[in-house]
Amino acid sequence: MTDYLKLDHLDKTFQRGGQVTEVLKDINLVIDCHEFVSIIGHSGCGKSTLLNLIAGLTQVTMGAVLLENREVNAPGPERAVVFQNHSLLPWLTVYENVKLAVDKVFSGRKSKAERHDWIMQNLDLVQMGHAKDKRPNEISGGMKQRVGIARALAMEPKILLLDEPFGALDALTRAHLQDSVMDIHARLKNTMIMITHDVDEAVLLSDRIVMMTNGPAATIGEVLTVPLARPRHRLELVSDPRYVGAREAVLRFLYERHRFVEAA
Amino acid sequence: MAISTLKPVTSRPAPVPAKVGEVVPLPKRKDETPMRSLLAKRVVARLRAVAVTVIPPLLVVAVIMLVWQIAFGRPGSSLPAPTTIWQEAKDLILEPFFVAGPQDIGLGWRVLTSLQRVMIGFGLAAVVGVMLGALVGQSVWAMRGLDPIFQVLRTVPPLAWLPISLAAFRDANPSAIFVIFITAIWPVIINTAVGIRNIPQDYRNVARVLQLNTVEFFFKIMVPSAAPYIFTGLRIGIGLSWLAIVAAEMLTGGVGIGFFIWDAWNSSKLSDIIVALAYIGLVGFALDRLVAMLGAFVTRGTSAQ
């Protein structure tokens, strides 16, 4: 079996002036098709950098990112990103924001009517069809993030990259959106990689949780397979011993073995 | 033990005066205003808003006129008083668009001629300025190479360009247009460059994931994102253009509000000059408001993140 996405001995160093900072060191990971993988770690451990490497927004220093055995080193719509702060263009309406992506990715492949249907289909998927003519500053934070997800999904990506997608949202909205993402993953079977610092979120959504050690020169500390069947329901899981066990394992990793050391 | 500690709390009388479940009606509103008086109220409110903005400047103008009249009202004073201006230049004030001969036309026509030059020069400056600004804002090397030159050239006064452009174009009209162009372009370039440099990295990332090409990036991300900055530059630019056209026309001659002032000075028609000044001020104000309104319309939604 071929590997779908392979991170092969990734190193990333940043150079500023004469100073070289080693951010990521020797990252090795294989992600299967349709898999949902979370990357969790303390802030500053380089997890967002890792996502940017996969997205191609940042160049790897050493090693390679292989998607279906082909190296990727530039950004592209087959690795769509849901950005942390939604990154919708404020001068475009919700519909136009998705349209920008759809027109670019499907120009020549879909007719105008087909593209319109596809935009609406994706907005309806995140329940934002009703607000298609609103501008981003007229809708709530949760709604913006929904549109961000719709825009990414509309690119029909091979891999959906989510960079702390719910970090800026309140707890209730976040839970609601997590359910939406689970639902979308169940329906479309996308391969998804999500950066998070929320243990519950990681356990609830993921097939596997990748735990990062602290930087500098952070690497993958452990990979935990979440032994929970899908579909998962948040309320039923609260008392599920496997859920509690997985949660405990992640917490132990983060707070016992790789406790965040404040820079003195 | 637990019961004894709870006791004082439960025994306290509830501070509710009304009976439980009783509905307390809200006091009735006394003035159930009919539709017509409501409309009248709204009209009055609107009129008041207009009056608040219009009356103070009118009052100040009246006071200035009065002081002016008192100061220069005596016969033999160096400048004409408002009443003298009204007597001597009544036709210019009341009829902006008369044509009585090739050089005897209303101030409206002269202003329009000047405006035409400004529009051409400023239009070119806007297009070239935004493109150069985008280049300087986007490319570090373009900035390093061009920015120092821009910073030096922008301090050159508009009229200093006139002799050289007269020599180059050998004609008054294109020279005047070039002076407008070279005056208006600097603020457009500099503000556009700042706007481009301030495009959030997120928008750039979106463009990169979508693989937008340079042209798409320019029109779909750069221009809308930098629009508030671009319009600030355009607003400064149109103000400077209007400043420069009067000076340029004074020297190049022909039809135009600037030359009219020079001509009036040569024939000692001080009243005409003062009327022309009022025209220039009002048109300049209108131009500024026009660009500001255009900017507010185009950038709606952009400024509010």
Coordinates of C-alpha atoms in Angstrom, one line a residue:
Chain A
M1 CA 0.0 0.0 0.0
T2 CA 1.3 3.4 -0.9
D3 CA 1.4 6.2 1.6
Y4 CA -1.1 9.0 0.9
L5 CA 0.7 11.8 2.7
K6 CA 4.2 11.3 3.9
L7 CA 6.3 13.6 5.9
D8 CA 9.9 12.4 5.4
H9 CA 12.5 13.5 7.8
L10 CA 11.3 17.1 7.9
D11 CA 13.7 19.7 9.4
K12 CA 12.8 23.4 9.5
T13 CA 15.2 26.2 10.6
F14 CA 14.6 29.9 10.5
Q15 CA 17.4 32.3 9.9
R16 CA 17.2 35.8 11.1
G17 CA 20.3 37.9 10.8
G18 CA 23.1 35.6 11.8
Q19 CA 20.9 33.6 14.2
V20 CA 19.7 30.2 13.2
T21 CA 16.7 28.8 15.1
E22 CA 15.9 25.2 14.7
V23 CA 12.1 24.9 14.9
L24 CA 11.3 21.4 13.8
K25 CA 13.6 18.4 13.7
D26 CA 13.2 15.0 12.1
I27 CA 9.5 14.9 11.6
N28 CA 8.3 11.5 10.2
L29 CA 4.7 10.8 9.7
V30 CA 2.5 8.9 7.3
I31 CA -1.2 9.8 7.0
D32 CA -3.7 7.6 5.2
C33 CA -6.4 8.6 2.9
H34 CA -9.7 9.6 4.7
E35 CA -7.8 9.8 8.0
F36 CA -8.4 12.6 10.5
V37 CA -5.2 13.5 12.3
S38 CA -4.8 16.1 15.0
I39 CA -1.5 17.7 15.9
I40 CA -1.4 18.9 19.5
G41 CA 1.3 20.6 21.5
H42 CA 2.1 23.5 23.6
S43 CA 2.1 27.0 22.0
G44 CA 5.4 27.7 20.3
C45 CA 6.2 24.1 19.6
G46 CA 6.0 24.7 15.9
K47 CA 2.8 22.9 15.1
S48 CA 1.5 25.8 12.9
T49 CA 4.9 25.8 11.2
L50 CA 4.4 22.1 10.5
L51 CA 1.0 22.8 8.9
N52 CA 2.5 25.6 6.8
L53 CA 5.1 23.1 5.6
I54 CA 2.4 20.7 4.5
A55 CA 0.5 23.5 2.9
G56 CA 3.6 24.6 1.1
L57 CA 3.3 28.1 2.5
T58 CA 6.7 27.7 4.2
Q59 CA 9.6 25.9 2.5
V60 CA 11.1 22.9 4.2
T61 CA 14.8 23.2 5.1
M62 CA 15.5 19.4 4.9
G63 CA 13.4 16.4 4.0
A64 CA 10.3 16.3 1.9
V65 CA 6.5 16.4 2.0
L66 CA 5.2 13.7 -0.3
L67 CA 1.5 13.6 -1.4
E68 CA 0.7 10.4 -3.3
N69 CA 4.5 9.9 -3.7
R70 CA 5.0 13.3 -5.3
E71 CA 6.9 16.0 -3.6
V72 CA 5.0 19.2 -2.9
N73 CA 6.9 22.4 -2.0
A74 CA 4.5 25.1 -3.1
P75 CA 1.0 25.9 -2.0
G76 CA -2.0 24.6 -4.0
P77 CA -5.7 24.1 -3.8
E78 CA -5.4 20.3 -3.4
R79 CA -4.1 21.1 0.1
A80 CA -6.8 23.7 1.2
V81 CA -6.2 25.5 4.4
V82 CA -8.8 26.7 6.9
F83 CA -7.0 29.6 8.5
Q84 CA -7.1 30.3 12.3
N85 CA -8.7 33.7 11.8
H86 CA -10.9 32.7 8.9
S87 CA -9.0 35.0 6.4
L88 CA -12.1 35.9 4.5
L89 CA -11.7 38.8 2.2
P90 CA -13.8 41.6 3.8
W91 CA -14.6 43.4 0.5
L92 CA -16.3 40.3 -0.9
T93 CA -19.6 38.8 0.2
V94 CA -19.8 35.2 1.6
Y95 CA -20.8 33.9 -1.8
E96 CA -18.0 35.8 -3.6
N97 CA -15.4 34.6 -1.2
V98 CA -16.3 31.0 -2.0
K99 CA -16.7 32.0 -5.7
L100 CA -13.1 33.3 -5.8
A101 CA -11.9 29.8 -4.9
V102 CA -14.3 27.9 -7.1
D103 CA -13.7 30.1 -10.2
K104 CA -10.0 29.6 -9.8
V105 CA -10.0 25.9 -9.2
F106 CA -12.8 24.9 -11.6
S107 CA -12.4 27.4 -14.5
G108 CA -12.7 25.4 -17.6
R109 CA -13.9 22.3 -15.8
K110 CA -17.3 23.4 -14.7
S111 CA -19.8 25.7 -16.5
K112 CA -21.0 28.9 -14.8
A113 CA -24.2 27.3 -13.6
E114 CA -22.4 24.2 -12.3
R115 CA -20.0 26.5 -10.4
H116 CA -22.9 28.4 -8.9
D117 CA -24.5 25.1 -7.8
W118 CA -21.2 23.9 -6.4
I119 CA -20.8 27.2 -4.4
M120 CA -24.3 26.9 -3.0
Q121 CA -23.8 23.2 -2.2
N122 CA -20.8 24.0 -0.1
L123 CA -22.4 26.9 1.6
D124 CA -25.4 24.7 2.4
L125 CA -23.0 22.0 3.7
V126 CA -21.9 24.4 6.5
Q127 CA -25.4 25.9 6.8
M128 CA -24.4 29.3 5.5
G129 CA -26.5 29.4 2.3
H130 CA -28.9 31.8 3.9
A131 CA -26.1 34.4 4.5
K132 CA -24.6 34.2 1.0
D133 CA -25.0 38.0 0.3
K134 CA -23.6 39.2 3.6
R135 CA -20.2 40.6 4.1
P136 CA -17.8 39.0 6.6
N137 CA -18.1 41.9 9.0
E138 CA -21.8 41.3 9.2
I139 CA -21.7 37.7 10.4
S140 CA -20.4 36.2 13.7
G141 CA -17.0 34.6 14.3
G142 CA -18.4 31.1 14.1
M143 CA -20.2 31.9 10.8
K144 CA -17.0 33.3 9.3
Q145 CA -15.2 30.1 10.2
R146 CA -18.0 28.1 8.6
V147 CA -17.5 30.1 5.4
G148 CA -13.8 29.5 5.7
I149 CA -14.4 25.8 5.8
A150 CA -16.9 26.0 2.9
R151 CA -14.3 27.9 0.8
A152 CA -11.6 25.2 1.6
L153 CA -14.0 22.4 0.9
A154 CA -15.1 24.0 -2.4
M155 CA -11.6 23.6 -3.7
E156 CA -12.2 19.8 -3.5
P157 CA -8.9 19.3 -1.8
K158 CA -7.1 16.0 -1.4
I159 CA -6.2 17.1 2.1
L160 CA -8.0 19.7 4.3
L161 CA -5.6 21.5 6.6
L162 CA -7.2 23.2 9.6
D163 CA -5.0 25.6 11.5
E164 CA -6.6 25.9 15.0
P165 CA -9.9 26.5 13.3
F166 CA -11.9 27.0 16.4
G167 CA -9.3 28.7 18.6
A168 CA -10.9 32.1 18.4
L169 CA -14.5 30.9 19.1
D170 CA -16.4 30.6 22.3
A171 CA -17.0 27.2 23.8
L172 CA -20.6 26.7 22.6
T173 CA -19.9 27.8 19.0
R174 CA -16.8 25.7 19.0
A175 CA -18.7 22.5 20.1
H176 CA -21.3 23.2 17.4
L177 CA -18.6 23.6 14.7
Q178 CA -16.8 20.5 15.9
D179 CA -20.0 18.6 15.3
S180 CA -20.2 20.1 11.8
V181 CA -16.7 19.1 11.0
M182 CA -17.3 15.5 12.2
D183 CA -20.4 15.4 10.1
I184 CA -18.6 16.7 7.0
H185 CA -15.8 14.2 7.5
A186 CA -18.3 11.4 7.8
R187 CA -20.0 12.5 4.6
L188 CA -17.2 13.5 2.4
K189 CA -14.4 11.3 3.8
N190 CA -11.8 14.0 3.4
T191 CA -8.4 13.5 4.7
M192 CA -8.0 16.2 7.4
I193 CA -5.1 17.4 9.5
M194 CA -6.0 19.7 12.3
I195 CA -3.8 21.8 14.5
T196 CA -5.2 22.2 18.0
H197 CA -4.3 22.9 21.6
D198 CA -7.6 21.5 22.9
V199 CA -7.3 18.0 24.3
D200 CA -11.0 17.3 24.1
E201 CA -11.3 18.5 20.6
A202 CA -8.4 16.3 19.5
V203 CA -9.8 13.2 21.1
L204 CA -13.3 13.8 19.9
L205 CA -12.5 14.5 16.2
S206 CA -9.3 12.4 15.5
D207 CA -8.5 9.0 14.4
R208 CA -4.9 9.6 15.5
I209 CA -3.4 12.3 17.7
V210 CA 0.1 13.5 17.0
M211 CA 1.7 14.9 20.1
M212 CA 4.6 17.3 19.7
T213 CA 7.5 17.8 22.1
N214 CA 8.4 21.3 23.1
G215 CA 10.6 23.5 21.0
P216 CA 13.2 24.4 20.0
A217 CA 13.9 21.5 17.6
A218 CA 10.5 20.1 18.3
T219 CA 9.6 16.7 17.0
I220 CA 6.8 14.1 17.2
G221 CA 6.8 12.7 20.8
E222 CA 4.0 10.2 20.5
V223 CA 1.2 9.2 18.2
L224 CA -2.0 8.0 19.9
T225 CA -4.6 6.1 18.0
V226 CA -8.1 7.0 19.3
P227 CA -10.0 3.7 19.7
L228 CA -13.5 5.1 19.3
A229 CA -16.0 4.1 16.7
R230 CA -17.7 6.6 14.5
P231 CA -20.1 8.3 14.5
R232 CA -19.1 9.8 17.8
H233 CA -21.5 11.7 20.1
R234 CA -20.0 14.1 22.5
L235 CA -22.5 13.4 25.4
E236 CA -22.2 9.6 25.2
L237 CA -18.4 9.8 25.1
V238 CA -18.0 11.8 28.3
S239 CA -18.2 8.7 30.4
D240 CA -16.8 6.2 27.9
P241 CA -13.6 4.7 29.5
R242 CA -11.8 4.6 26.1
Y243 CA -12.5 8.3 25.7
V244 CA -11.4 9.1 29.2
G245 CA -8.3 6.9 28.7
A246 CA -7.3 8.7 25.5
R247 CA -7.8 12.0 27.1
E248 CA -5.7 11.1 30.0
A249 CA -2.9 9.8 27.8
V250 CA -2.8 13.1 25.9
L251 CA -2.9 15.1 29.1
R252 CA -0.2 13.0 30.7
F253 CA 2.0 13.6 27.7
L254 CA 1.4 17.3 27.7
Y255 CA 1.6 18.0 31.4
E256 CA 3.8 15.3 32.8
R257 CA 6.5 14.4 30.3
H258 CA 6.6 17.6 28.2
R259 CA 5.5 20.2 30.6
F260 CA 5.6 23.7 29.0
V261 CA 8.7 25.5 30.3
E262 CA 8.2 29.3 30.4
A263 CA 11.0 31.2 28.8
A264 CA 12.7 32.8 31.8
Chain B
M1 CA -25.3 20.7 61.4
A2 CA -26.0 21.4 57.8
I3 CA -29.7 22.2 58.5
S4 CA -28.9 24.7 61.2
T5 CA -26.5 26.6 58.9
L6 CA -29.1 26.7 56.2
K7 CA -31.9 27.9 58.5
P8 CA -31.3 31.6 58.6
V9 CA -31.2 31.8 54.8
T10 CA -34.6 30.1 54.3
S11 CA -36.3 32.0 57.1
R12 CA -35.5 35.4 55.6
P13 CA -38.6 37.0 54.1
A14 CA -38.7 37.2 50.4
P15 CA -38.2 40.9 49.2
V16 CA -41.0 40.7 46.6
P17 CA -43.8 43.2 47.1
A18 CA -46.1 41.8 44.4
K19 CA -48.1 38.6 44.7
V20 CA -46.6 35.6 43.1
G21 CA -47.8 35.1 39.5
E22 CA -49.4 38.6 39.3
V23 CA -48.8 40.4 36.1
V24 CA -47.8 44.0 36.6
P25 CA -48.9 46.1 33.6
L26 CA -46.5 48.6 32.2
P27 CA -47.7 52.2 32.6
K28 CA -49.5 53.2 29.4
R29 CA -47.7 55.6 27.0
K30 CA -49.7 58.8 27.1
D31 CA -48.9 60.1 23.6
E32 CA -50.0 57.6 21.1
T33 CA -48.7 59.8 18.2
P34 CA -50.6 59.6 14.9
M35 CA -48.7 58.9 11.7
R36 CA -48.7 62.5 10.4
S37 CA -47.1 64.1 13.4
L38 CA -44.5 61.4 13.4
L39 CA -43.6 62.2 9.9
A40 CA -43.5 65.9 10.7
K41 CA -41.2 65.2 13.6
R42 CA -38.8 63.3 11.3
V43 CA -38.8 66.2 8.9
V44 CA -38.1 68.7 11.7
A45 CA -35.3 66.5 12.9
R46 CA -33.8 66.4 9.4
L47 CA -34.1 70.1 9.0
R48 CA -32.4 70.7 12.4
A49 CA -29.5 68.4 11.4
V50 CA -29.1 70.4 8.1
A51 CA -29.3 73.7 10.0
V52 CA -26.7 72.7 12.5
T53 CA -24.2 72.1 9.8
V54 CA -25.1 75.0 7.5
I55 CA -25.9 77.9 9.8
P56 CA -22.6 78.2 11.7
P57 CA -20.4 78.6 8.5
L58 CA -23.0 81.0 7.0
L59 CA -22.8 83.1 10.2
V60 CA -19.0 83.1 10.1
V61 CA -19.1 84.2 6.4
A62 CA -21.5 87.0 7.3
V63 CA -19.2 88.2 10.1
I64 CA -16.2 88.1 7.8
M65 CA -18.1 90.0 5.1
L66 CA -19.1 92.6 7.7
V67 CA -15.6 93.1 9.0
W68 CA -14.3 93.2 5.4
Q69 CA -16.9 95.8 4.4
I70 CA -16.0 97.9 7.4
A71 CA -12.2 97.6 6.8
F72 CA -12.2 98.3 3.0
G73 CA -15.5 100.2 2.6
R74 CA -13.9 103.7 2.5
P75 CA -13.2 105.1 -0.9
G76 CA -9.5 104.7 -2.0
S77 CA -8.8 101.5 0.0
S78 CA -6.3 99.1 -1.5
L79 CA -8.7 96.1 -1.8
P80 CA -12.4 96.1 -3.0
A81 CA -15.1 95.6 -0.3
P82 CA -17.8 93.0 -0.8
T83 CA -20.3 95.6 -2.1
T84 CA -17.7 96.9 -4.6
I85 CA -17.1 93.3 -5.8
W86 CA -20.9 92.8 -6.2
Q87 CA -21.1 96.0 -8.4
E88 CA -18.1 95.3 -10.5
A89 CA -18.3 91.5 -11.0
K90 CA -22.0 90.8 -10.8
D91 CA -22.0 89.2 -14.2
L92 CA -19.2 86.8 -13.2
I93 CA -21.0 85.7 -10.0
L94 CA -24.5 85.4 -11.5
E95 CA -23.7 84.0 -14.9
P96 CA -21.0 81.3 -14.9
F97 CA -21.6 80.2 -18.4
F98 CA -21.9 83.2 -20.6
V99 CA -20.0 83.5 -23.9
A100 CA -19.4 87.0 -25.1
G101 CA -16.3 86.6 -27.2
P102 CA -13.2 84.3 -27.5
Q103 CA -11.6 85.7 -24.3
D104 CA -14.7 87.0 -22.7
I105 CA -16.4 83.9 -21.2
G106 CA -18.0 83.0 -17.9
L107 CA -15.9 81.6 -15.1
G108 CA -17.8 78.3 -15.3
W109 CA -16.2 77.7 -18.7
R110 CA -12.8 78.6 -17.5
V111 CA -13.1 76.3 -14.5
L112 CA -14.3 73.5 -16.8
T113 CA -11.2 74.0 -19.0
S114 CA -9.0 73.8 -16.0
L115 CA -10.8 70.8 -14.7
Q116 CA -10.3 69.0 -18.0
R117 CA -6.6 69.5 -17.7
V118 CA -6.7 68.3 -14.1
M119 CA -8.7 65.2 -15.0
I120 CA -6.3 64.1 -17.7
G121 CA -3.2 64.8 -15.6
F122 CA -4.7 63.4 -12.4
G123 CA -6.2 60.4 -14.2
L124 CA -2.8 59.5 -15.6
A125 CA -1.2 60.1 -12.3
A126 CA -3.7 57.8 -10.6
V127 CA -3.2 54.9 -13.0
V128 CA 0.6 55.2 -13.2
G129 CA 0.9 56.0 -9.5
V130 CA -1.1 52.9 -8.4
M131 CA 1.0 50.7 -10.6
L132 CA 4.3 52.1 -9.5
G133 CA 3.1 52.0 -5.9
A134 CA 2.2 48.4 -6.2
L135 CA 5.6 47.6 -7.6
V136 CA 7.4 49.5 -4.8
G137 CA 5.1 48.0 -2.2
Q138 CA 5.5 44.5 -3.5
S139 CA 9.1 44.2 -4.4
V140 CA 11.9 44.9 -1.9
W141 CA 14.4 45.6 -4.7
A142 CA 12.0 48.0 -6.4
M143 CA 11.6 49.8 -3.1
R144 CA 15.3 50.0 -2.5
G145 CA 15.9 51.3 -6.0
L146 CA 13.0 53.6 -6.5
D147 CA 12.0 54.9 -3.1
P148 CA 15.0 57.3 -2.6
I149 CA 14.4 58.8 -6.0
F150 CA 10.7 59.3 -5.3
Q151 CA 11.5 60.9 -2.0
V152 CA 13.8 63.4 -3.7
L153 CA 11.6 64.1 -6.6
R154 CA 8.4 64.6 -4.6
T155 CA 9.9 67.6 -2.8
V156 CA 10.4 69.5 -6.1
P157 CA 7.7 72.2 -6.3
P158 CA 5.2 71.8 -9.2
L159 CA 6.2 75.0 -11.0
A160 CA 9.8 74.0 -11.1
W161 CA 8.8 71.3 -13.6
L162 CA 7.2 73.7 -15.9
P163 CA 10.2 75.1 -17.9
I164 CA 11.5 71.6 -18.5
S165 CA 8.1 70.3 -19.6
L166 CA 7.6 73.3 -21.9
A167 CA 10.9 72.5 -23.5
A168 CA 10.0 68.9 -23.9
F169 CA 6.4 69.3 -25.2
R170 CA 6.8 72.7 -26.9
D171 CA 3.2 73.4 -26.2
A172 CA 1.4 75.0 -23.2
N173 CA -1.5 72.5 -22.8
P174 CA 0.5 69.2 -22.5
S175 CA 3.0 71.0 -20.3
A176 CA 0.3 72.1 -17.9
I177 CA -1.1 68.5 -17.9
F178 CA 2.4 67.1 -17.2
V179 CA 2.8 69.5 -14.2
I180 CA -0.5 68.2 -12.8
F181 CA 0.7 64.6 -13.4
I182 CA 4.0 65.0 -11.7
T183 CA 2.4 66.9 -8.8
A184 CA -0.3 64.4 -8.1
I185 CA 1.7 61.2 -8.6
W186 CA 3.9 61.2 -5.5
P187 CA 1.2 60.9 -2.8
V188 CA -0.5 58.2 -4.9
I189 CA 2.7 56.2 -5.2
I190 CA 3.7 56.5 -1.6
N191 CA 0.2 55.7 -0.1
T192 CA -0.3 52.8 -2.5
A193 CA 3.0 51.3 -1.5
V194 CA 2.2 51.6 2.2
G195 CA -1.2 50.0 1.5
I196 CA 0.4 47.1 -0.4
R197 CA 3.0 46.6 2.3
N198 CA 0.1 46.4 4.9
I199 CA -1.8 43.7 3.1
P200 CA -2.3 41.0 5.8
Q201 CA -0.2 37.9 5.4
D202 CA -3.5 35.9 5.6
Y203 CA -4.7 37.4 2.4
R204 CA -1.4 36.6 0.7
N205 CA -1.7 33.0 2.0
V206 CA -5.2 32.7 0.6
A207 CA -3.9 33.9 -2.8
R208 CA -1.0 31.5 -2.7
V209 CA -3.2 28.5 -1.8
L210 CA -5.5 29.5 -4.7
Q211 CA -2.5 29.9 -6.9
L212 CA -3.7 33.3 -8.1
N213 CA -1.4 34.7 -10.9
T214 CA 0.0 38.2 -10.7
V215 CA -2.8 39.9 -12.6
E216 CA -5.5 38.2 -10.5
F217 CA -3.6 39.0 -7.3
F218 CA -3.3 42.6 -8.4
F219 CA -7.0 43.1 -9.1
K220 CA -8.6 40.7 -6.6
I221 CA -6.4 41.1 -3.5
M222 CA -4.0 44.1 -3.8
V223 CA -6.2 46.8 -5.1
P224 CA -9.2 46.1 -2.8
S225 CA -7.1 45.5 0.2
A226 CA -5.0 48.7 -0.3
A227 CA -8.0 50.7 -1.5
P228 CA -8.3 52.8 1.7
Y229 CA -4.6 53.8 1.4
I230 CA -4.9 54.4 -2.4
F231 CA -7.9 56.7 -1.9
T232 CA -6.0 58.6 0.8
G233 CA -3.3 59.2 -1.8
L234 CA -5.8 60.1 -4.5
R235 CA -7.4 62.6 -2.2
I236 CA -4.1 64.3 -1.5
G237 CA -3.2 64.1 -5.2
I238 CA -6.3 65.8 -6.4
G239 CA -5.9 68.6 -3.9
L240 CA -2.3 69.1 -5.1
S241 CA -3.4 69.0 -8.7
W242 CA -5.9 71.8 -8.2
L243 CA -3.2 73.8 -6.4
A244 CA -0.8 73.3 -9.2
I245 CA -3.2 74.0 -12.2
V246 CA -3.8 77.6 -11.1
A247 CA -0.1 78.3 -10.9
A248 CA 0.7 76.5 -14.1
E249 CA -2.0 78.3 -16.1
M250 CA -0.8 81.6 -14.8
L251 CA 2.4 81.0 -16.6
T252 CA 1.2 79.0 -19.7
G253 CA -1.7 81.3 -20.6
G254 CA -4.7 80.4 -22.7
V255 CA -8.1 79.6 -21.3
G256 CA -8.4 78.6 -17.7
I257 CA -9.1 79.9 -14.3
G258 CA -5.4 80.4 -13.5
F259 CA -4.8 82.5 -16.5
F260 CA -8.0 84.5 -15.8
I261 CA -6.5 85.6 -12.5
W262 CA -3.3 86.6 -14.1
D263 CA -5.1 88.5 -16.8
A264 CA -7.4 90.2 -14.3
W265 CA -4.3 91.2 -12.3
N266 CA -2.7 92.7 -15.4
S267 CA -5.9 94.8 -16.0
S268 CA -6.2 95.6 -12.3
K269 CA -9.6 93.9 -11.9
L270 CA -9.3 93.0 -8.3
S271 CA -12.9 92.2 -7.9
D272 CA -12.7 89.6 -10.7
I273 CA -9.7 88.0 -8.9
I274 CA -11.6 87.7 -5.7
V275 CA -14.6 86.1 -7.4
A276 CA -12.2 83.7 -9.2
L277 CA -10.7 82.8 -5.8
A278 CA -14.1 81.9 -4.5
Y279 CA -14.7 79.7 -7.5
I280 CA -11.4 77.9 -7.1
G281 CA -12.0 77.2 -3.5
L282 CA -15.5 75.9 -4.0
V283 CA -14.4 73.7 -6.9
G284 CA -11.4 72.4 -4.9
F285 CA -13.7 71.6 -2.0
A286 CA -16.1 69.8 -4.4
L287 CA -13.2 67.7 -5.9
D288 CA -12.0 66.7 -2.5
R289 CA -15.5 65.6 -1.4
L290 CA -16.0 63.8 -4.6
V291 CA -12.9 61.7 -4.2
A292 CA -13.6 61.1 -0.6
M293 CA -17.2 59.9 -1.4
L294 CA -15.9 57.7 -4.2
G295 CA -13.4 56.2 -1.7
A296 CA -16.0 55.7 0.9
F297 CA -18.2 53.9 -1.6
V298 CA -15.5 51.7 -3.1
T299 CA -13.9 50.8 0.3
R300 CA -17.2 50.0 2.1
G301 CA -16.6 46.9 4.1
T302 CA -12.9 46.9 3.6
S303 CA -12.0 49.3 6.5
A304 CA -14.1 47.3 9.0
Q305 CA -12.4 44.0 9.5

